Amino acid sequence: MHGVIRVDGQGTQMAGVAKLQRRPQATVRNPIARDIAPALLGWYDRERRQMPWRAELGERADPYRVWLSEIMLQQTTVKTVTPYFEAFVARWPDVRSLADTELEEVLAAWAGLGYYSRARNLHACAKAIVAEHGGRFPKNEAKLLELPGIGPYTAAAIASIAFGERVTPVDGNVERVVSRLFAVREPLPLSKPALRSLAATLTPMTRTGDFAQAMMDLGATVCTPKSPSCLMCPLNSDCTARKLGIEARLPARTPKGERPARFGIAFIALREDGAVLLRKRPENGLLGGMLEVPSTDWLDMLPSATDAMRIAPAKGDWWKVPSTVRHVFSHFELELVVYRAVVPFDAPLTFWADQPRCRWVPRRDLDSQALPSVMKKVIAHGLREM
DNA sequence: AATACGTGGTA
DNA sequence: TTACCAAGTAT
């Protein structure tokens, strides 16, 4: 037995894949795998989209730019990432400059991109590369994997794209392309190991970085989630799902649980000169290290107005701003009631509001702060008609 | 293994 | 409006 994958579109492929998982070193004779890379690379050479982090064809990509872009692109679209990437490389042209910057500055530049642990790990990673690697990126997947914020996908992506190592980054695009190519019906995330193995069988001996990017481009532009453009696809004659007419239903996913609702009260404390009271959140966890408007905890019930007044950061004439702010996080929905008050310069703050993690920020400086989108919403809501 | 962790776009 | 989705990682 040599770990041959059966790909017949009749539902027996999973047996072969399971064997391959246990013996990833086994030789794979896959009747269609051989043809995939050349067809895909030919398509990539014609259709390849330029992006600010990509090198010109035939040139070597800058590892710093590849790394930065890959971290930003985790769970985030190219369209959203592009302006952030441009701003980052303009401000921090290399790892050392990023490592020499205060975390909060990096968080402020990251504000709005989401998943802020990425920014904290980005900063930690830059420091580690300077301190432990002389300011140069490790050149292989295994060493990259040891760095903060770099997981299996990103390690393989950097190793292949920036250093030409023959490894196989598998992201959501690759999972979708491969699940259709081989008609893998097993739902995600259960099928992840199988899809990884299958993807690895497709990776060519040369141009592995181009191949990786081609797979992702294909998933992003042709082999799309809802209505894939099979007529435009360079792999359409090899695609088992298409032969079976089930491409639009793959990959299958186990349904996600529902998002609970949480509620809270946020306080816009306005000093007489217009400065707003902000508070730094704990370094880890949700929106870790970011700034916020002081607020109650976010729980399953809305605190009473009486409780809210007891918690307010200062005594004052708190006015309940009409309507509420709703925001959707990945794992819960938040509804915030906003109270506003003008606080005199000499007004005493409550104990918790008088801590170092709280600070008054002038209105004009709000844009440059490390405020997550939800807090920008809250502030805009609280300051409307002012 | 399952859950925590953001945001904006699209149907 | 609801629901799903997008170049995942850490614990």
Short mmCIF file of C-alpha atoms (C1' of nucleotides) in Angstrom, two decimals, chain C:
data_model
loop_
_atom_site.label_atom_id
_atom_site.label_comp_id
_atom_site.label_asym_id
_atom_site.label_seq_id
_atom_site.Cartn_x
_atom_site.Cartn_y
_atom_site.Cartn_z
"C1'" DT C 1 -32.82 42.11 8.57
"C1'" DT C 2 -30.64 37.94 9.19
"C1'" DA C 3 -26.98 35.11 7.79
"C1'" DC C 4 -22.88 34.06 5.99
"C1'" DC C 5 -18.47 35.03 4.69
"C1'" DA C 6 -12.86 36.75 4.34
"C1'" DA C 7 -5.45 35.07 2.81
"C1'" DG C 8 -6.36 32.13 11.03
"C1'" DT C 9 -4.11 32.00 15.68
"C1'" DA C 10 -3.95 31.10 20.56
"C1'" DT C 11 -5.32 28.53 24.26
#
